[in-house]
Amino acid sequence: MVRALRDHGPSTQADLSRGTGLSAATVSNLVRLLLSEGVVETETTTSSGRRAVLVSLSRRAGDRFAVGIDIGRRHLRVLACTPARQILGERVRPLPVGHLAEDTIACASTMLDELLVEADLDRADIIGCGVGIPGPIDERTGQIAHGVILPEWVGLPLEDHLTTQLGLPVHVENDANLGAIAEIWWGEHGVSDLEERSGGENLVFVKIGSGIGAGLVMGGRLHRGHIGITGELGHVGVTEYGPVCRCGSRGCLETVASVSTMLDLMRPGDAGPEPTIDDLIRLAHAGDPATLRIVEDAGLAIGRVLGGVANLLGPRMIVLGGPVIPLGDLLVDSVKRGLARWSSPVVAGATDIVMSSLDGRAEALGACAQVLHEASDESWTPRRATRVPVAHR
Amino acid sequence: MVRALRDHGPSTQADLSRGTGLSAATVSNLVRLLLSEGVVETETTTSSGRRAVLVSLSRRAGDRFAVGIDIGRRHLRVLACTPARQILGERVRPLPVGHLAEDTIACASTMLDELLVEADLDRADIIGCGVGIPGPIDERTGQIAHGVILPEWVGLPLEDHLTTQLGLPVHVENDANLGAIAEIWWGEHGVSDLEERSGGENLVFVKIGSGIGAGLVMGGRLHRGHIGITGELGHVGVTEYGPVCRCGSRGCLETVASVSTMLDLMRPGDAGPEPTIDDLIRLAHAGDPATLRIVEDAGLAIGRVLGGVANLLGPRMIVLGGPVIPLGDLLVDSVKRGLARWSSPVVAGATDIVMSSLDGRAEALGACAQVLHEASDESWTPRRATRVPVAHR
């Protein structure tokens, strides 16, 4: 059972019973024993809407951990996580649009210090630091390639900057790629029999935020392409004479379906105060017809492009993430309809679409997973994962 | 040098000099020596438009070989090839549209017998037989999934049928996948430094025939997806209220850019005799304005969809194949323009598009390569291939 907790992270007693094949009573007795010996800790949580006991391995002084930093266009998240998938601490802060790299890196450094104090962690126990960036990184130069989301960051030798500023070994990665890694490492998707025979998971993680990008896990491996730029879904054209896009093309998916576009559409004629993503989510759930139409049209357009992705790659699972997560089925349903309309019926029938269950942490968790994977000999692809709830404190 | 010939197949003396680092004079002397001992054979060929001497390993009695069968909608090709990449014999025959599986398999069996007699080969030396099919194969059932191109073949347990009829171990594969394997194994594309560091080739092979499908080699591996159905480019939607497609969707790429569509467009109002692909190629090269427009529009539409593919996968090389090969730059140029228009500029700039140099043999050669690969322990992905011309006799 200790092994199950180490492999899958904090789990409910019910999950431990399912995962180990032990009876609920045996698991309960074992947990009581391990609790008395200080090996595990428990806390009350909810699972499928019911009260449950979440069991996790106790942290001991000197246990090492990874740091994941998720830099968005409007937010910054810093998170610490053990190899046993236990989240030790987390801090999130909003960022001003157009933030400069220097300021943001300094802010991340401060947040990390605060987190270490708050969670009583030792800087010397940090294994390494993964950083997610909402832009493609050109492997020929190691720089952010073209500044669709962070124009102020284009051309920076980011890994060097961060390593110097944080005083830690840093690995920089596209945020959607990290999301895909997190969905494999932490998510609830497992691997099918067919996939197990043919090489591993086929999962696409789509981050829908100010931009739209995808991370591709194919045959159990993250696909990096020729120059490290992949999953540029936001710049797939969907309308021939649509708006000109910052990328230099026209009618790109981002010009009709990104969060920025949705927010712009909520202010016809630029009148009234600037709406936020929270307004969008609130109004959509309240049933506001215009907001629902905006969400539906974005979903249909995203689904149309994902129809092409599914035709091309045959994924088993497409996971949607980013700040749109609270829209839930209001968005997922129209993405499904779009995909069904714009892909081969046999392909549409074999592709699942779900909202990420990682609650906006996918990118930071993926950053940790990558550091932990590189520090170990294990693959970050677990074989046949049991369903594991995401734990956080 | 014998090793170079075994690894890369028949090569010109100039290629052998480049590949082995030996001087032209040394290569020439070695070839003369090996020729006198019967180890190699030579024949005159042209390379880059100049006369050259093509050197190949001599076949000895008892040398084993693979058989590749390429079943198209309108043609059947049977080819025999040694592990040293030497083509021992080849037969091609046209097929009637709507051919039945039973007839075609019987025909392939006859053609193989003829080929064995003609090239003085022993059936007992066949290692195995690869068969390419112009349709997606559902790995859940082993059957052709949905009959866009060969409706008469849907639902057949093809591998069983072929194994029984041919009396050989048979491996059935989607033809575009085989084309991609052939371009890696036989083509002139090699692998870049970046790719060598990050896992291998990133190549997309696009077969443009009665249907349009792609084979994807990503990070040096053929991508098979969740249920074995990938690269369904022909069914990516390009026009919302376009023609209804046989797949059940609408406005698919195939409805505007396949060879069948191009031929239909050559007969406005269905008047006149039914044109053939040879007519299309002849008229295009003669500069017929309507034919050039048909080819250009097809190329732009294919390029548009490939723009999305490039955005998603970041391939280094896209190779076009199928019966359109003789159109050459008349088609490639408009595909390039379509891709540049419908992809991120940084992606477009990093993606090469070329016509296949394998002269319509890609599918059958890939079928052989797969058999030879499975029979050996080697990867079918050569590290850093030297440029090797395709030899045939």
JSON list of N, CA and C in Angstrom, two decimals, chain A residues 140 146 192 194 202 216 218-219 221 223 225-227 229-233 235-237 240 247 249 304 311-314 316 341-342 344-345 350, chain B residues 140 146 192 194 202 216 218-219 221 223 225-227 229-233 235-237 240 247 249 304 311-314 316 341-342 344-345 350:
[
{"chain": "A", "resi": 140, "resn": "ARG", "atom": "N", "xyz": [16.17, 25.46, -32.01]},
{"chain": "A", "resi": 140, "resn": "ARG", "atom": "CA", "xyz": [17.40, 25.86, -32.71]},
{"chain": "A", "resi": 140, "resn": "ARG", "atom": "C", "xyz": [18.11, 26.96, -31.93]},
{"chain": "A", "resi": 146, "resn": "HIS", "atom": "N", "xyz": [7.88, 33.14, -31.42]},
{"chain": "A", "resi": 146, "resn": "HIS", "atom": "CA", "xyz": [7.20, 34.31, -31.97]},
{"chain": "A", "resi": 146, "resn": "HIS", "atom": "C", "xyz": [6.12, 34.68, -30.98]},
{"chain": "A", "resi": 192, "resn": "SER", "atom": "N", "xyz": [-5.17, 2.21, -22.69]},
{"chain": "A", "resi": 192, "resn": "SER", "atom": "CA", "xyz": [-6.04, 1.11, -23.12]},
{"chain": "A", "resi": 192, "resn": "SER", "atom": "C", "xyz": [-5.22, -0.11, -23.50]},
{"chain": "A", "resi": 194, "resn": "LEU", "atom": "N", "xyz": [-5.21, -1.71, -26.35]},
{"chain": "A", "resi": 194, "resn": "LEU", "atom": "CA", "xyz": [-4.64, -1.48, -27.67]},
{"chain": "A", "resi": 194, "resn": "LEU", "atom": "C", "xyz": [-3.38, -0.63, -27.57]},
{"chain": "A", "resi": 202, "resn": "ASN", "atom": "N", "xyz": [-2.10, 7.83, -26.27]},
{"chain": "A", "resi": 202, "resn": "ASN", "atom": "CA", "xyz": [-2.29, 8.80, -27.32]},
{"chain": "A", "resi": 202, "resn": "ASN", "atom": "C", "xyz": [-3.25, 9.85, -26.78]},
{"chain": "A", "resi": 216, "resn": "LEU", "atom": "N", "xyz": [1.15, 17.13, -27.33]},
{"chain": "A", "resi": 216, "resn": "LEU", "atom": "CA", "xyz": [0.81, 15.85, -27.95]},
{"chain": "A", "resi": 216, "resn": "LEU", "atom": "C", "xyz": [1.62, 14.72, -27.33]},
{"chain": "A", "resi": 218, "resn": "MET", "atom": "N", "xyz": [2.14, 10.90, -28.00]},
{"chain": "A", "resi": 218, "resn": "MET", "atom": "CA", "xyz": [1.79, 9.92, -29.02]},
{"chain": "A", "resi": 218, "resn": "MET", "atom": "C", "xyz": [2.63, 8.67, -28.82]},
{"chain": "A", "resi": 219, "resn": "GLY", "atom": "N", "xyz": [1.94, 7.54, -28.74]},
{"chain": "A", "resi": 219, "resn": "GLY", "atom": "CA", "xyz": [2.65, 6.29, -28.47]},
{"chain": "A", "resi": 219, "resn": "GLY", "atom": "C", "xyz": [3.44, 6.39, -27.18]},
{"chain": "A", "resi": 221, "resn": "ARG", "atom": "N", "xyz": [4.93, 8.96, -25.84]},
{"chain": "A", "resi": 221, "resn": "ARG", "atom": "CA", "xyz": [6.02, 9.94, -25.79]},
{"chain": "A", "resi": 221, "resn": "ARG", "atom": "C", "xyz": [5.52, 11.33, -26.15]},
{"chain": "A", "resi": 223, "resn": "HIS", "atom": "N", "xyz": [5.60, 14.50, -28.20]},
{"chain": "A", "resi": 223, "resn": "HIS", "atom": "CA", "xyz": [6.12, 14.78, -29.54]},
{"chain": "A", "resi": 223, "resn": "HIS", "atom": "C", "xyz": [6.67, 16.20, -29.60]},
{"chain": "A", "resi": 225, "resn": "GLY", "atom": "N", "xyz": [8.60, 17.40, -32.45]},
{"chain": "A", "resi": 225, "resn": "GLY", "atom": "CA", "xyz": [8.75, 17.91, -33.81]},
{"chain": "A", "resi": 225, "resn": "GLY", "atom": "C", "xyz": [10.20, 18.22, -34.15]},
{"chain": "A", "resi": 226, "resn": "HIS", "atom": "N", "xyz": [10.35, 18.83, -35.31]},
{"chain": "A", "resi": 226, "resn": "HIS", "atom": "CA", "xyz": [11.68, 19.06, -35.86]},
{"chain": "A", "resi": 226, "resn": "HIS", "atom": "C", "xyz": [12.42, 20.17, -35.11]},
{"chain": "A", "resi": 227, "resn": "ILE", "atom": "N", "xyz": [11.76, 21.29, -34.81]},
{"chain": "A", "resi": 227, "resn": "ILE", "atom": "CA", "xyz": [12.45, 22.39, -34.13]},
{"chain": "A", "resi": 227, "resn": "ILE", "atom": "C", "xyz": [11.82, 22.68, -32.77]},
{"chain": "A", "resi": 229, "resn": "ILE", "atom": "N", "xyz": [8.68, 23.04, -32.09]},
{"chain": "A", "resi": 229, "resn": "ILE", "atom": "CA", "xyz": [7.42, 23.79, -32.17]},
{"chain": "A", "resi": 229, "resn": "ILE", "atom": "C", "xyz": [6.33, 22.86, -32.69]},
{"chain": "A", "resi": 230, "resn": "THR", "atom": "N", "xyz": [5.39, 22.51, -31.82]},
{"chain": "A", "resi": 230, "resn": "THR", "atom": "CA", "xyz": [4.30, 21.62, -32.20]},
{"chain": "A", "resi": 230, "resn": "THR", "atom": "C", "xyz": [3.01, 22.11, -31.54]},
{"chain": "A", "resi": 231, "resn": "GLY", "atom": "N", "xyz": [1.90, 21.53, -31.93]},
{"chain": "A", "resi": 231, "resn": "GLY", "atom": "CA", "xyz": [0.63, 21.82, -31.27]},
{"chain": "A", "resi": 231, "resn": "GLY", "atom": "C", "xyz": [0.14, 23.25, -31.43]},
{"chain": "A", "resi": 232, "resn": "GLU", "atom": "N", "xyz": [0.58, 23.93, -32.50]},
{"chain": "A", "resi": 232, "resn": "GLU", "atom": "CA", "xyz": [0.18, 25.32, -32.69]},
{"chain": "A", "resi": 232, "resn": "GLU", "atom": "C", "xyz": [-1.25, 25.40, -33.26]},
{"chain": "A", "resi": 233, "resn": "LEU", "atom": "N", "xyz": [-2.17, 24.82, -32.51]},
{"chain": "A", "resi": 233, "resn": "LEU", "atom": "CA", "xyz": [-3.58, 24.77, -32.93]},
{"chain": "A", "resi": 233, "resn": "LEU", "atom": "C", "xyz": [-4.19, 26.15, -33.13]},
{"chain": "A", "resi": 235, "resn": "HIS", "atom": "N", "xyz": [-3.20, 28.61, -34.47]},
{"chain": "A", "resi": 235, "resn": "HIS", "atom": "CA", "xyz": [-2.92, 29.24, -35.75]},
{"chain": "A", "resi": 235, "resn": "HIS", "atom": "C", "xyz": [-3.29, 28.37, -36.93]},
{"chain": "A", "resi": 236, "resn": "VAL", "atom": "N", "xyz": [-4.19, 27.43, -36.68]},
{"chain": "A", "resi": 236, "resn": "VAL", "atom": "CA", "xyz": [-4.82, 26.71, -37.78]},
{"chain": "A", "resi": 236, "resn": "VAL", "atom": "C", "xyz": [-5.95, 27.62, -38.29]},
{"chain": "A", "resi": 237, "resn": "GLY", "atom": "N", "xyz": [-6.00, 27.81, -39.60]},
{"chain": "A", "resi": 237, "resn": "GLY", "atom": "CA", "xyz": [-7.00, 28.71, -40.18]},
{"chain": "A", "resi": 237, "resn": "GLY", "atom": "C", "xyz": [-8.39, 28.10, -40.16]},
{"chain": "A", "resi": 240, "resn": "GLU", "atom": "N", "xyz": [-11.49, 32.02, -44.08]},
{"chain": "A", "resi": 240, "resn": "GLU", "atom": "CA", "xyz": [-10.54, 32.51, -45.08]},
{"chain": "A", "resi": 240, "resn": "GLU", "atom": "C", "xyz": [-10.28, 34.01, -44.99]},
{"chain": "A", "resi": 247, "resn": "CYS", "atom": "N", "xyz": [0.09, 36.36, -35.56]},
{"chain": "A", "resi": 247, "resn": "CYS", "atom": "CA", "xyz": [1.14, 35.47, -36.07]},
{"chain": "A", "resi": 247, "resn": "CYS", "atom": "C", "xyz": [1.52, 35.81, -37.50]},
{"chain": "A", "resi": 249, "resn": "SER", "atom": "N", "xyz": [-0.72, 35.35, -40.00]},
{"chain": "A", "resi": 249, "resn": "SER", "atom": "CA", "xyz": [-1.69, 34.67, -40.85]},
{"chain": "A", "resi": 249, "resn": "SER", "atom": "C", "xyz": [-3.06, 35.33, -40.64]},
{"chain": "A", "resi": 304, "resn": "ARG", "atom": "N", "xyz": [-13.95, 21.94, -34.47]},
{"chain": "A", "resi": 304, "resn": "ARG", "atom": "CA", "xyz": [-13.65, 21.78, -35.89]},
{"chain": "A", "resi": 304, "resn": "ARG", "atom": "C", "xyz": [-12.16, 21.51, -36.10]},
{"chain": "A", "resi": 311, "resn": "ASN", "atom": "N", "xyz": [-8.55, 13.28, -36.96]},
{"chain": "A", "resi": 311, "resn": "ASN", "atom": "CA", "xyz": [-8.35, 12.59, -38.23]},
{"chain": "A", "resi": 311, "resn": "ASN", "atom": "C", "xyz": [-6.88, 12.28, -38.46]},
{"chain": "A", "resi": 312, "resn": "LEU", "atom": "N", "xyz": [-6.03, 13.21, -38.06]},
{"chain": "A", "resi": 312, "resn": "LEU", "atom": "CA", "xyz": [-4.60, 13.06, -38.33]},
{"chain": "A", "resi": 312, "resn": "LEU", "atom": "C", "xyz": [-3.94, 12.09, -37.36]},
{"chain": "A", "resi": 313, "resn": "LEU", "atom": "N", "xyz": [-4.24, 12.24, -36.05]},
{"chain": "A", "resi": 313, "resn": "LEU", "atom": "CA", "xyz": [-3.45, 11.54, -35.03]},
{"chain": "A", "resi": 313, "resn": "LEU", "atom": "C", "xyz": [-4.16, 10.36, -34.38]},
{"chain": "A", "resi": 314, "resn": "GLY", "atom": "N", "xyz": [-5.49, 10.29, -34.51]},
{"chain": "A", "resi": 314, "resn": "GLY", "atom": "CA", "xyz": [-6.19, 9.20, -33.85]},
{"chain": "A", "resi": 314, "resn": "GLY", "atom": "C", "xyz": [-5.92, 9.11, -32.37]},
{"chain": "A", "resi": 316, "resn": "ARG", "atom": "N", "xyz": [-6.75, 8.82, -28.30]},
{"chain": "A", "resi": 316, "resn": "ARG", "atom": "CA", "xyz": [-7.84, 8.19, -27.56]},
{"chain": "A", "resi": 316, "resn": "ARG", "atom": "C", "xyz": [-8.55, 9.24, -26.72]},
{"chain": "A", "resi": 341, "resn": "ARG", "atom": "N", "xyz": [-18.76, 16.94, -36.32]},
{"chain": "A", "resi": 341, "resn": "ARG", "atom": "CA", "xyz": [-19.13, 17.49, -37.61]},
{"chain": "A", "resi": 341, "resn": "ARG", "atom": "C", "xyz": [-17.94, 17.53, -38.57]},
{"chain": "A", "resi": 342, "resn": "TRP", "atom": "N", "xyz": [-16.73, 17.65, -38.03]},
{"chain": "A", "resi": 342, "resn": "TRP", "atom": "CA", "xyz": [-15.55, 17.89, -38.86]},
{"chain": "A", "resi": 342, "resn": "TRP", "atom": "C", "xyz": [-14.52, 16.78, -38.79]},
{"chain": "A", "resi": 344, "resn": "SER", "atom": "N", "xyz": [-13.95, 12.23, -39.54]},
{"chain": "A", "resi": 344, "resn": "SER", "atom": "CA", "xyz": [-14.53, 10.98, -40.02]},
{"chain": "A", "resi": 344, "resn": "SER", "atom": "C", "xyz": [-15.36, 10.35, -38.90]},
{"chain": "A", "resi": 345, "resn": "PRO", "atom": "N", "xyz": [-16.55, 9.84, -39.22]},
{"chain": "A", "resi": 345, "resn": "PRO", "atom": "CA", "xyz": [-17.37, 9.23, -38.17]},
{"chain": "A", "resi": 345, "resn": "PRO", "atom": "C", "xyz": [-16.63, 8.19, -37.34]},
{"chain": "A", "resi": 350, "resn": "ALA", "atom": "N", "xyz": [-14.24, 7.16, -31.85]},
{"chain": "A", "resi": 350, "resn": "ALA", "atom": "CA", "xyz": [-13.17, 6.55, -31.05]},
{"chain": "A", "resi": 350, "resn": "ALA", "atom": "C", "xyz": [-12.41, 7.57, -30.21]},
{"chain": "B", "resi": 140, "resn": "ARG", "atom": "N", "xyz": [-8.80, -2.59, -33.92]},
{"chain": "B", "resi": 140, "resn": "ARG", "atom": "CA", "xyz": [-9.68, -3.31, -33.01]},
{"chain": "B", "resi": 140, "resn": "ARG", "atom": "C", "xyz": [-10.23, -4.56, -33.66]},
{"chain": "B", "resi": 146, "resn": "HIS", "atom": "N", "xyz": [-13.58, 1.94, -43.14]},
{"chain": "B", "resi": 146, "resn": "HIS", "atom": "CA", "xyz": [-14.75, 2.48, -43.82]},
{"chain": "B", "resi": 146, "resn": "HIS", "atom": "C", "xyz": [-14.32, 2.76, -45.24]},
{"chain": "B", "resi": 192, "resn": "SER", "atom": "N", "xyz": [18.22, 15.36, -39.51]},
{"chain": "B", "resi": 192, "resn": "SER", "atom": "CA", "xyz": [18.97, 16.57, -39.15]},
{"chain": "B", "resi": 192, "resn": "SER", "atom": "C", "xyz": [19.64, 16.40, -37.79]},
{"chain": "B", "resi": 194, "resn": "LEU", "atom": "N", "xyz": [19.31, 18.31, -35.15]},
{"chain": "B", "resi": 194, "resn": "LEU", "atom": "CA", "xyz": [18.29, 18.49, -34.11]},
{"chain": "B", "resi": 194, "resn": "LEU", "atom": "C", "xyz": [17.49, 17.20, -33.91]},
{"chain": "B", "resi": 202, "resn": "ASN", "atom": "N", "xyz": [11.22, 13.42, -38.52]},
{"chain": "B", "resi": 202, "resn": "ASN", "atom": "CA", "xyz": [9.85, 13.92, -38.49]},
{"chain": "B", "resi": 202, "resn": "ASN", "atom": "C", "xyz": [9.42, 14.14, -39.93]},
{"chain": "B", "resi": 216, "resn": "LEU", "atom": "N", "xyz": [2.64, 9.11, -40.95]},
{"chain": "B", "resi": 216, "resn": "LEU", "atom": "CA", "xyz": [3.36, 10.03, -40.09]},
{"chain": "B", "resi": 216, "resn": "LEU", "atom": "C", "xyz": [4.53, 9.32, -39.41]},
{"chain": "B", "resi": 218, "resn": "MET", "atom": "N", "xyz": [7.17, 10.19, -36.67]},
{"chain": "B", "resi": 218, "resn": "MET", "atom": "CA", "xyz": [7.43, 11.25, -35.70]},
{"chain": "B", "resi": 218, "resn": "MET", "atom": "C", "xyz": [8.44, 10.78, -34.67]},
{"chain": "B", "resi": 219, "resn": "GLY", "atom": "N", "xyz": [9.49, 11.56, -34.51]},
{"chain": "B", "resi": 219, "resn": "GLY", "atom": "CA", "xyz": [10.56, 11.14, -33.61]},
{"chain": "B", "resi": 219, "resn": "GLY", "atom": "C", "xyz": [11.11, 9.78, -34.01]},
{"chain": "B", "resi": 221, "resn": "ARG", "atom": "N", "xyz": [9.60, 7.24, -35.38]},
{"chain": "B", "resi": 221, "resn": "ARG", "atom": "CA", "xyz": [8.68, 6.10, -35.31]},
{"chain": "B", "resi": 221, "resn": "ARG", "atom": "C", "xyz": [7.42, 6.36, -36.11]},
{"chain": "B", "resi": 223, "resn": "HIS", "atom": "N", "xyz": [3.67, 6.62, -36.47]},
{"chain": "B", "resi": 223, "resn": "HIS", "atom": "CA", "xyz": [2.61, 6.85, -35.49]},
{"chain": "B", "resi": 223, "resn": "HIS", "atom": "C", "xyz": [1.36, 6.09, -35.90]},
{"chain": "B", "resi": 225, "resn": "GLY", "atom": "N", "xyz": [-1.49, 5.75, -33.65]},
{"chain": "B", "resi": 225, "resn": "GLY", "atom": "CA", "xyz": [-2.70, 6.23, -32.99]},
{"chain": "B", "resi": 225, "resn": "GLY", "atom": "C", "xyz": [-3.34, 5.17, -32.12]},
{"chain": "B", "resi": 226, "resn": "HIS", "atom": "N", "xyz": [-4.51, 5.50, -31.65]},
{"chain": "B", "resi": 226, "resn": "HIS", "atom": "CA", "xyz": [-5.21, 4.67, -30.68]},
{"chain": "B", "resi": 226, "resn": "HIS", "atom": "C", "xyz": [-5.77, 3.39, -31.30]},
{"chain": "B", "resi": 227, "resn": "ILE", "atom": "N", "xyz": [-6.41, 3.51, -32.47]},
{"chain": "B", "resi": 227, "resn": "ILE", "atom": "CA", "xyz": [-7.02, 2.32, -33.08]},
{"chain": "B", "resi": 227, "resn": "ILE", "atom": "C", "xyz": [-6.40, 2.03, -34.44]},
{"chain": "B", "resi": 229, "resn": "ILE", "atom": "N", "xyz": [-5.89, 4.13, -36.87]},
{"chain": "B", "resi": 229, "resn": "ILE", "atom": "CA", "xyz": [-6.37, 5.01, -37.94]},
{"chain": "B", "resi": 229, "resn": "ILE", "atom": "C", "xyz": [-5.77, 6.39, -37.73]},
{"chain": "B", "resi": 230, "resn": "THR", "atom": "N", "xyz": [-4.86, 6.77, -38.62]},
{"chain": "B", "resi": 230, "resn": "THR", "atom": "CA", "xyz": [-4.20, 8.08, -38.53]},
{"chain": "B", "resi": 230, "resn": "THR", "atom": "C", "xyz": [-4.06, 8.64, -39.94]},
{"chain": "B", "resi": 231, "resn": "GLY", "atom": "N", "xyz": [-3.67, 9.89, -40.01]},
{"chain": "B", "resi": 231, "resn": "GLY", "atom": "CA", "xyz": [-3.34, 10.49, -41.31]},
{"chain": "B", "resi": 231, "resn": "GLY", "atom": "C", "xyz": [-4.52, 10.63, -42.24]},
{"chain": "B", "resi": 232, "resn": "GLU", "atom": "N", "xyz": [-5.75, 10.68, -41.70]},
{"chain": "B", "resi": 232, "resn": "GLU", "atom": "CA", "xyz": [-6.94, 10.78, -42.54]},
{"chain": "B", "resi": 232, "resn": "GLU", "atom": "C", "xyz": [-7.13, 12.22, -43.05]},
{"chain": "B", "resi": 233, "resn": "LEU", "atom": "N", "xyz": [-6.12, 12.71, -43.73]},
{"chain": "B", "resi": 233, "resn": "LEU", "atom": "CA", "xyz": [-6.12, 14.08, -44.26]},
{"chain": "B", "resi": 233, "resn": "LEU", "atom": "C", "xyz": [-7.26, 14.35, -45.22]},
{"chain": "B", "resi": 235, "resn": "HIS", "atom": "N", "xyz": [-10.15, 13.66, -45.14]},
{"chain": "B", "resi": 235, "resn": "HIS", "atom": "CA", "xyz": [-11.43, 13.96, -44.52]},
{"chain": "B", "resi": 235, "resn": "HIS", "atom": "C", "xyz": [-11.35, 15.12, -43.54]},
{"chain": "B", "resi": 236, "resn": "VAL", "atom": "N", "xyz": [-10.32, 15.94, -43.69]},
{"chain": "B", "resi": 236, "resn": "VAL", "atom": "CA", "xyz": [-10.29, 17.22, -42.98]},
{"chain": "B", "resi": 236, "resn": "VAL", "atom": "C", "xyz": [-11.16, 18.18, -43.80]},
{"chain": "B", "resi": 237, "resn": "GLY", "atom": "N", "xyz": [-12.06, 18.86, -43.11]},
{"chain": "B", "resi": 237, "resn": "GLY", "atom": "CA", "xyz": [-12.98, 19.75, -43.81]},
{"chain": "B", "resi": 237, "resn": "GLY", "atom": "C", "xyz": [-12.30, 21.03, -44.28]},
{"chain": "B", "resi": 240, "resn": "GLU", "atom": "N", "xyz": [-17.31, 24.66, -45.72]},
{"chain": "B", "resi": 240, "resn": "GLU", "atom": "CA", "xyz": [-18.41, 24.29, -44.83]},
{"chain": "B", "resi": 240, "resn": "GLU", "atom": "C", "xyz": [-19.60, 23.67, -45.55]},
{"chain": "B", "resi": 247, "resn": "CYS", "atom": "N", "xyz": [-17.49, 9.69, -46.73]},
{"chain": "B", "resi": 247, "resn": "CYS", "atom": "CA", "xyz": [-17.21, 9.31, -45.33]},
{"chain": "B", "resi": 247, "resn": "CYS", "atom": "C", "xyz": [-18.36, 9.69, -44.41]},
{"chain": "B", "resi": 249, "resn": "SER", "atom": "N", "xyz": [-19.12, 12.95, -43.88]},
{"chain": "B", "resi": 249, "resn": "SER", "atom": "CA", "xyz": [-18.93, 14.35, -43.54]},
{"chain": "B", "resi": 249, "resn": "SER", "atom": "C", "xyz": [-19.15, 15.20, -44.81]},
{"chain": "B", "resi": 304, "resn": "ARG", "atom": "N", "xyz": [-3.30, 24.00, -47.73]},
{"chain": "B", "resi": 304, "resn": "ARG", "atom": "CA", "xyz": [-4.04, 24.54, -46.58]},
{"chain": "B", "resi": 304, "resn": "ARG", "atom": "C", "xyz": [-4.13, 23.51, -45.45]},
{"chain": "B", "resi": 311, "resn": "ASN", "atom": "N", "xyz": [1.57, 23.04, -38.45]},
{"chain": "B", "resi": 311, "resn": "ASN", "atom": "CA", "xyz": [1.36, 23.72, -37.16]},
{"chain": "B", "resi": 311, "resn": "ASN", "atom": "C", "xyz": [1.29, 22.72, -36.02]},
{"chain": "B", "resi": 312, "resn": "LEU", "atom": "N", "xyz": [0.65, 21.61, -36.28]},
{"chain": "B", "resi": 312, "resn": "LEU", "atom": "CA", "xyz": [0.43, 20.63, -35.22]},
{"chain": "B", "resi": 312, "resn": "LEU", "atom": "C", "xyz": [1.68, 19.80, -34.93]},
{"chain": "B", "resi": 313, "resn": "LEU", "atom": "N", "xyz": [2.34, 19.31, -35.99]},
{"chain": "B", "resi": 313, "resn": "LEU", "atom": "CA", "xyz": [3.38, 18.30, -35.81]},
{"chain": "B", "resi": 313, "resn": "LEU", "atom": "C", "xyz": [4.80, 18.82, -35.98]},
{"chain": "B", "resi": 314, "resn": "GLY", "atom": "N", "xyz": [4.97, 19.97, -36.61]},
{"chain": "B", "resi": 314, "resn": "GLY", "atom": "CA", "xyz": [6.33, 20.47, -36.84]},
{"chain": "B", "resi": 314, "resn": "GLY", "atom": "C", "xyz": [7.21, 19.48, -37.57]},
{"chain": "B", "resi": 316, "resn": "ARG", "atom": "N", "xyz": [9.88, 18.04, -40.42]},
{"chain": "B", "resi": 316, "resn": "ARG", "atom": "CA", "xyz": [10.96, 18.68, -41.18]},
{"chain": "B", "resi": 316, "resn": "ARG", "atom": "C", "xyz": [10.67, 18.55, -42.67]},
{"chain": "B", "resi": 341, "resn": "ARG", "atom": "N", "xyz": [0.35, 30.08, -46.65]},
{"chain": "B", "resi": 341, "resn": "ARG", "atom": "CA", "xyz": [-0.80, 30.92, -46.35]},
{"chain": "B", "resi": 341, "resn": "ARG", "atom": "C", "xyz": [-1.54, 30.47, -45.10]},
{"chain": "B", "resi": 342, "resn": "TRP", "atom": "N", "xyz": [-1.49, 29.18, -44.80]},
{"chain": "B", "resi": 342, "resn": "TRP", "atom": "CA", "xyz": [-2.32, 28.61, -43.74]},
{"chain": "B", "resi": 342, "resn": "TRP", "atom": "C", "xyz": [-1.52, 28.01, -42.60]},
{"chain": "B", "resi": 344, "resn": "SER", "atom": "N", "xyz": [1.65, 29.05, -39.35]},
{"chain": "B", "resi": 344, "resn": "SER", "atom": "CA", "xyz": [2.46, 30.07, -38.72]},
{"chain": "B", "resi": 344, "resn": "SER", "atom": "C", "xyz": [3.72, 30.29, -39.56]},
{"chain": "B", "resi": 345, "resn": "PRO", "atom": "N", "xyz": [4.12, 31.56, -39.75]},
{"chain": "B", "resi": 345, "resn": "PRO", "atom": "CA", "xyz": [5.31, 31.80, -40.57]},
{"chain": "B", "resi": 345, "resn": "PRO", "atom": "C", "xyz": [6.54, 31.02, -40.10]},
{"chain": "B", "resi": 350, "resn": "ALA", "atom": "N", "xyz": [10.19, 26.39, -41.61]},
{"chain": "B", "resi": 350, "resn": "ALA", "atom": "CA", "xyz": [11.01, 25.26, -41.16]},
{"chain": "B", "resi": 350, "resn": "ALA", "atom": "C", "xyz": [10.55, 23.94, -41.79]}
]
